[in-house]
Coordinates of C-alpha atoms in Angstrom, one line a residue:
M1 CA 99.6 87.5 112.9
I2 CA 96.1 85.8 113.0
H3 CA 95.8 82.3 114.3
G4 CA 94.6 79.8 111.7
V5 CA 95.8 81.7 108.7
D6 CA 97.8 79.8 106.1
R7 CA 101.3 80.9 105.0
E8 CA 100.3 82.3 101.6
T9 CA 97.5 84.4 103.1
S10 CA 99.9 85.6 105.8
E11 CA 102.4 86.7 103.2
I12 CA 99.7 88.8 101.4
L13 CA 98.6 90.3 104.7
E14 CA 102.1 91.3 105.6
R15 CA 102.9 92.7 102.1
F16 CA 99.7 94.8 102.0
G17 CA 99.7 96.5 105.3
F18 CA 97.4 94.3 107.4
D19 CA 97.1 95.7 111.0
P20 CA 96.5 92.8 113.4
A21 CA 95.8 95.0 116.4
L22 CA 93.2 97.1 114.5
F23 CA 91.7 93.9 113.1
E24 CA 91.2 92.4 116.6
T25 CA 89.7 95.6 117.8
L26 CA 87.2 95.8 114.9
R27 CA 86.3 92.1 115.1
G28 CA 85.6 92.6 118.8
R29 CA 83.2 95.5 117.9
V30 CA 81.4 93.2 115.5
A31 CA 81.1 90.5 118.1
T32 CA 79.5 92.8 120.6
G33 CA 77.2 94.3 118.1
E34 CA 78.8 97.7 118.3
L35 CA 79.4 97.5 114.6
S36 CA 76.3 96.3 112.7
P37 CA 74.0 97.4 110.0
E38 CA 72.4 99.7 112.6
S39 CA 75.7 101.3 113.5
N40 CA 76.0 102.6 109.9
I41 CA 73.0 104.8 110.4
V42 CA 73.9 108.4 111.2
R43 CA 72.0 110.1 114.1
G44 CA 70.7 113.6 114.2
V45 CA 68.5 115.8 112.0
I46 CA 69.3 115.3 108.3
E47 CA 68.3 117.9 105.8
P48 CA 68.9 118.2 102.1
P49 CA 71.5 120.7 100.9
R50 CA 70.4 124.3 100.3
T51 CA 70.7 125.8 96.9
D52 CA 73.7 127.9 97.9
D53 CA 75.4 124.8 99.3
L54 CA 76.2 123.7 95.7
T55 CA 78.5 125.4 93.3
R56 CA 78.0 124.9 89.6
L57 CA 81.0 124.3 87.3
P58 CA 80.8 127.2 84.7
G59 CA 81.0 126.3 81.1
P60 CA 82.7 128.4 78.4
G61 CA 81.1 131.8 78.1
A62 CA 79.3 131.6 81.5
P63 CA 80.1 134.0 84.4
G64 CA 83.2 132.9 86.3
Y65 CA 84.5 130.5 83.6
E66 CA 87.5 132.7 82.4
E67 CA 88.7 133.4 85.9
A68 CA 88.5 129.7 86.9
H69 CA 90.1 128.5 83.7
A70 CA 93.0 130.9 84.1
A71 CA 93.5 130.0 87.7
G72 CA 93.6 126.3 86.8
I73 CA 96.0 126.9 83.9
D74 CA 98.3 128.9 86.2
A75 CA 98.4 126.2 88.8
L76 CA 99.1 123.5 86.2
R77 CA 101.9 125.5 84.7
R78 CA 103.5 126.0 88.1
G79 CA 103.6 122.3 88.5
E80 CA 101.3 122.3 91.5
I81 CA 98.8 119.6 90.4
A82 CA 99.1 115.9 90.7
Q83 CA 96.6 113.1 89.9
I84 CA 95.7 110.1 92.0
V85 CA 93.9 107.3 90.2
L86 CA 92.0 104.8 92.3
A87 CA 92.6 101.4 90.8
G88 CA 92.2 99.0 93.7
G89 CA 89.2 97.0 94.9
M90 CA 88.7 93.4 94.2
A91 CA 88.6 92.9 90.4
T92 CA 85.3 91.0 90.6
R93 CA 82.7 92.8 88.4
F94 CA 84.4 91.8 85.1
G95 CA 84.9 88.2 86.0
G96 CA 88.1 88.6 87.9
V97 CA 89.8 90.7 85.2
V98 CA 91.5 93.8 86.6
K99 CA 89.4 96.7 85.2
A100 CA 92.3 99.1 84.8
A101 CA 93.9 96.8 82.3
L102 CA 90.7 96.0 80.4
P103 CA 90.1 97.5 76.9
A104 CA 87.8 100.5 77.4
V105 CA 87.5 102.1 74.0
D106 CA 89.1 101.4 70.6
G107 CA 91.4 98.8 72.1
R108 CA 92.9 101.0 74.7
S109 CA 92.7 100.1 78.4
F110 CA 91.1 102.3 81.1
L111 CA 94.5 103.0 82.4
Q112 CA 96.0 103.8 79.0
V113 CA 93.1 106.3 78.3
K114 CA 93.3 107.8 81.8
L115 CA 97.1 108.4 81.5
S116 CA 97.0 109.5 77.9
Q117 CA 94.5 112.3 78.8
T118 CA 96.9 113.6 81.4
R119 CA 99.9 113.3 79.1
A120 CA 98.1 115.3 76.4
L121 CA 97.4 118.1 78.9
E122 CA 101.0 118.1 80.0
H123 CA 102.2 118.4 76.4
H124 CA 99.7 121.2 75.6
L125 CA 100.8 123.3 78.7
A126 CA 104.5 122.3 78.7
T127 CA 104.2 121.2 82.3
E128 CA 104.3 118.0 84.4
V129 CA 101.4 116.4 86.3
P130 CA 102.7 113.6 88.6
V131 CA 100.4 110.5 88.6
A132 CA 100.0 108.1 91.4
L133 CA 98.0 104.8 91.2
M134 CA 96.4 103.3 94.3
T135 CA 96.2 99.5 93.8
S136 CA 95.1 96.7 96.0
F137 CA 96.3 93.2 96.8
A138 CA 94.0 92.0 94.0
T139 CA 95.2 94.5 91.3
D140 CA 98.7 95.5 92.2
D141 CA 100.7 93.0 90.2
V142 CA 98.5 93.2 87.1
I143 CA 98.6 97.0 87.1
R144 CA 102.4 97.2 87.6
G145 CA 102.8 94.8 84.7
H146 CA 100.4 96.7 82.5
V147 CA 102.2 99.9 83.1
A148 CA 105.5 98.3 82.1
D149 CA 104.2 96.3 79.1
H150 CA 102.5 99.4 77.6
S151 CA 105.2 101.9 78.4
L152 CA 102.8 104.1 80.4
G153 CA 105.6 106.2 81.9
D154 CA 106.7 106.1 85.5
P155 CA 103.6 106.7 87.7
L156 CA 104.0 106.3 91.5
V157 CA 102.3 103.1 92.6
F158 CA 101.1 102.5 96.1
H159 CA 98.5 100.1 97.6
Q160 CA 95.5 100.3 99.8
F161 CA 95.5 97.8 102.7
V162 CA 94.0 94.4 103.1
S163 CA 91.8 92.7 105.7
L164 CA 89.9 89.5 106.4
R165 CA 86.2 88.9 106.1
L166 CA 84.2 88.0 109.3
E167 CA 81.1 86.1 110.3
A168 CA 78.3 88.1 111.9
D169 CA 79.5 87.0 115.3
G170 CA 83.0 88.3 114.7
E171 CA 84.6 85.0 114.0
L172 CA 86.9 84.6 110.9
F173 CA 84.9 83.9 107.8
R174 CA 86.2 81.0 105.8
D175 CA 85.3 80.0 102.3
D176 CA 84.0 76.6 101.2
A177 CA 87.5 75.2 101.2
G178 CA 88.1 76.4 104.8
E179 CA 90.4 79.2 103.7
P180 CA 90.2 82.8 105.1
S181 CA 88.7 85.3 102.7
L182 CA 90.6 88.5 101.9
Y183 CA 89.2 91.9 100.9
A184 CA 90.3 95.5 100.3
P185 CA 88.6 97.7 103.0
G186 CA 87.7 100.8 101.0
H187 CA 89.3 104.0 99.8
G188 CA 89.4 105.4 103.3
D189 CA 92.9 103.9 103.3
L190 CA 94.0 106.8 101.0
F191 CA 95.3 109.1 103.7
Q192 CA 97.5 106.5 105.6
A193 CA 98.5 104.6 102.5
L194 CA 99.8 107.8 100.8
R195 CA 102.0 108.7 103.8
R196 CA 103.2 105.1 104.6
S197 CA 104.2 104.5 101.0
G198 CA 106.2 107.7 100.8
V199 CA 104.1 108.9 97.9
L200 CA 102.8 111.9 99.7
A201 CA 106.3 113.0 100.6
A202 CA 107.4 112.6 97.0
L203 CA 104.5 114.7 95.8
R204 CA 105.3 117.4 98.3
E205 CA 109.0 117.4 97.4
S206 CA 108.1 117.9 93.7
G207 CA 106.1 121.1 94.5
V208 CA 102.6 119.6 94.3
R209 CA 99.9 121.6 96.3
I210 CA 96.7 120.1 95.0
V211 CA 95.8 116.5 94.1
T212 CA 92.9 115.3 92.0
V213 CA 91.4 111.9 93.0
S214 CA 89.2 109.8 90.7
N215 CA 88.2 106.2 89.8
V216 CA 90.1 104.5 87.0
D217 CA 86.8 103.5 85.5
N218 CA 85.5 107.1 85.2
L219 CA 87.2 108.5 82.1
G220 CA 85.2 111.7 82.3
A221 CA 87.0 112.6 85.6
R222 CA 90.1 113.9 83.8
V223 CA 92.5 116.6 85.0
E224 CA 90.7 119.8 83.8
P225 CA 91.9 123.4 84.3
T226 CA 88.5 124.9 85.1
V227 CA 87.8 122.3 87.8
I228 CA 91.2 123.0 89.3
G229 CA 90.6 126.7 89.1
M230 CA 87.3 126.4 90.9
H231 CA 89.1 124.6 93.7
V232 CA 91.9 127.2 93.9
L233 CA 89.4 130.1 94.0
S234 CA 87.2 128.5 96.6
G235 CA 90.0 128.6 99.2
R236 CA 88.7 125.3 100.7
P237 CA 90.9 122.3 101.2
L238 CA 88.5 119.8 99.7
T239 CA 86.3 119.9 96.6
S240 CA 83.9 117.1 96.0
E241 CA 82.3 116.7 92.5
V242 CA 78.6 116.0 92.5
A243 CA 76.1 115.5 89.7
R244 CA 72.4 115.8 89.2
K245 CA 70.5 112.6 90.1
E246 CA 68.8 110.6 87.3
G247 CA 67.5 107.8 89.5
D248 CA 70.9 107.4 91.1
L249 CA 71.4 106.0 94.6
G250 CA 74.5 106.3 96.8
G251 CA 76.3 109.0 98.7
A252 CA 75.1 112.6 98.7
P253 CA 75.8 115.9 100.4
V254 CA 73.3 116.7 103.1
R255 CA 73.2 118.6 106.3
V256 CA 73.6 116.5 109.5
G257 CA 72.8 118.5 112.6
G258 CA 73.2 121.6 110.4
R259 CA 76.7 120.7 109.2
L260 CA 77.1 120.0 105.5
Q261 CA 78.9 116.7 104.6
L262 CA 78.8 113.7 102.3
L263 CA 77.0 110.7 103.5
E264 CA 77.5 107.3 102.0
G265 CA 74.2 105.5 101.0
P266 CA 74.1 103.0 103.9
R267 CA 74.3 105.8 106.4
F268 CA 70.9 107.3 105.6
P269 CA 68.1 106.4 107.9
T270 CA 65.0 105.0 106.2
S271 CA 63.0 108.0 107.5
F272 CA 65.0 110.3 105.2
D273 CA 63.9 110.5 101.6
Q274 CA 67.1 110.4 99.6
E275 CA 65.4 111.9 96.6
L276 CA 65.3 115.2 98.5
A277 CA 69.1 115.5 97.9
P278 CA 69.2 116.6 94.2
V279 CA 72.8 115.6 93.6
F280 CA 75.0 112.6 94.4
N281 CA 78.7 112.0 95.0
T282 CA 80.7 111.0 91.9
N283 CA 83.7 109.8 94.0
T284 CA 85.9 112.5 92.2
A285 CA 87.6 115.1 94.4
L286 CA 90.4 117.6 94.7
F287 CA 92.4 117.9 97.9
D288 CA 94.9 120.4 99.1
L289 CA 98.0 118.3 99.8
D290 CA 98.0 119.3 103.5
A291 CA 94.4 118.0 103.8
L292 CA 95.6 114.6 102.6
D293 CA 98.4 114.7 105.2
R294 CA 96.0 114.2 108.1
D295 CA 94.3 111.4 110.1
Y296 CA 90.5 111.6 110.0
D297 CA 88.2 109.6 112.3
L298 CA 86.4 107.9 109.5
S299 CA 83.5 105.7 110.2
W300 CA 83.8 101.9 109.8
L301 CA 80.9 100.8 107.7
Y302 CA 79.4 97.3 108.3
V303 CA 79.0 95.8 104.8
Q304 CA 77.4 92.4 104.1
K305 CA 79.0 90.7 101.2
D306 CA 77.8 87.6 99.4
V307 CA 80.6 85.1 98.9
R308 CA 79.5 82.1 96.8
G309 CA 76.0 82.2 98.3
R310 CA 77.1 82.9 101.9
T311 CA 77.0 86.2 103.7
S312 CA 80.2 87.6 105.1
V313 CA 81.0 90.9 106.9
Q314 CA 83.4 93.5 105.6
L315 CA 84.4 96.7 107.4
E316 CA 85.1 99.5 105.1
R317 CA 85.9 103.3 105.1
V318 CA 85.4 106.0 102.5
Y319 CA 87.8 108.8 101.9
H320 CA 85.1 111.4 101.1
E321 CA 83.9 111.3 104.7
A322 CA 86.7 113.8 105.3
S323 CA 84.1 116.3 104.2
A324 CA 82.7 116.1 107.8
F325 CA 86.0 117.5 109.1
V326 CA 87.2 120.1 106.6
P327 CA 85.5 122.9 104.7
T328 CA 84.3 121.4 101.4
T329 CA 83.1 122.8 98.1
Y330 CA 80.4 120.7 96.4
L331 CA 81.0 121.3 92.7
E332 CA 78.1 120.3 90.5
V333 CA 79.5 119.0 87.2
P334 CA 77.9 117.9 83.9
R335 CA 77.3 114.2 83.6
R336 CA 77.8 113.7 79.8
G337 CA 78.7 115.3 76.6
P338 CA 82.2 116.6 75.6
R339 CA 82.6 118.2 79.0
G340 CA 80.9 115.4 81.0
R341 CA 82.7 114.2 84.1
F342 CA 80.7 111.1 85.1
F343 CA 81.0 108.0 82.9
P344 CA 81.2 105.2 85.5
I345 CA 81.7 101.7 84.1
K346 CA 80.8 99.1 86.6
T347 CA 79.7 96.1 84.4
P348 CA 80.5 94.8 80.9
A349 CA 77.0 96.0 79.9
D350 CA 77.9 99.6 81.0
L351 CA 81.0 99.5 78.9
A352 CA 79.2 98.3 75.8
R353 CA 76.5 101.1 76.1
A354 CA 79.1 103.8 76.7
Q355 CA 81.3 103.4 73.6
D356 CA 79.8 106.3 71.6
D357 CA 79.8 108.6 74.6
L358 CA 83.4 107.8 75.5
R359 CA 84.5 108.4 71.9
E360 CA 82.8 111.8 72.0
L361 CA 84.4 112.6 75.3
L362 CA 87.9 111.6 74.2
A363 CA 87.6 113.6 71.0
A364 CA 87.1 116.8 73.0
S365 CA 90.0 118.8 74.4
P366 CA 90.1 119.2 78.2
I367 CA 91.9 122.6 77.9

């Protein structure tokens, strides 16, 4: 293990899949400057997506809706669809409370709402949609307890990995008490964590062919037949949901050297006007199961994180960078309303403002 790490930290590292060899390689790359804020920036010619690079999700009555809706219903009834809910991270934005277990609307937690949406769909279609929850070292115990305490069924639970924050020179970052500082290194862990935990094999054995992936705090990103049907009919292994910008920053689909892919916000050079990309990544996706069962050469992003007034370095990966390696459909979805699919809740203020919108969303059937 790592020299100078206390026993309690070592136990967490071992339990949550810390890779000492990888860590030493990465900290060496930080020390030499190979990984830095500058290394985040993608090279090459960047162009905004073309109009035909985006596919709009059809609404009821629009061309293509009936075909997509029927294809999604068929896939659901065949038991080919599973749901992965991303419920990891660091539990920091709500004062250390794990968001998945926090009351979201009318006394029900984010996780209760998320799973109840899926259970209602199962009941309506007389089918089963396996659910898997990806936790982190900071959320795993709370989420497992919440599932048990509230009788939320028997979801598969697996965890993303854990790592140690660094100083800018590659040395181990220590907090004011001299202790090492742990963090969860992003949802790019999804592919390896699914395989290593056995969850991917369990999904395959149950007949699953397509998996939806969404954040626990986005209650709009529910399992929805028309979205599934659009993925099925596209014939592409990955569908990434995007939404029209309304002053939003963050990742977006662009062409890099002519190849369409999602770029995370820190990867854009300052010379590129991000407003030229009309849509942004909502961090909701659909994967063919075979596309999840692959290793991708995902970029390690150099992220500077404030820890009690001091700057530390985190190295993170994002799962949607798989779009650089496999054919991807960029599905433009509505943001709000009864069919809205983007209701992110990042702060307590967001949650307070969203109550009426969430009630309208939950009153609408996803069928």
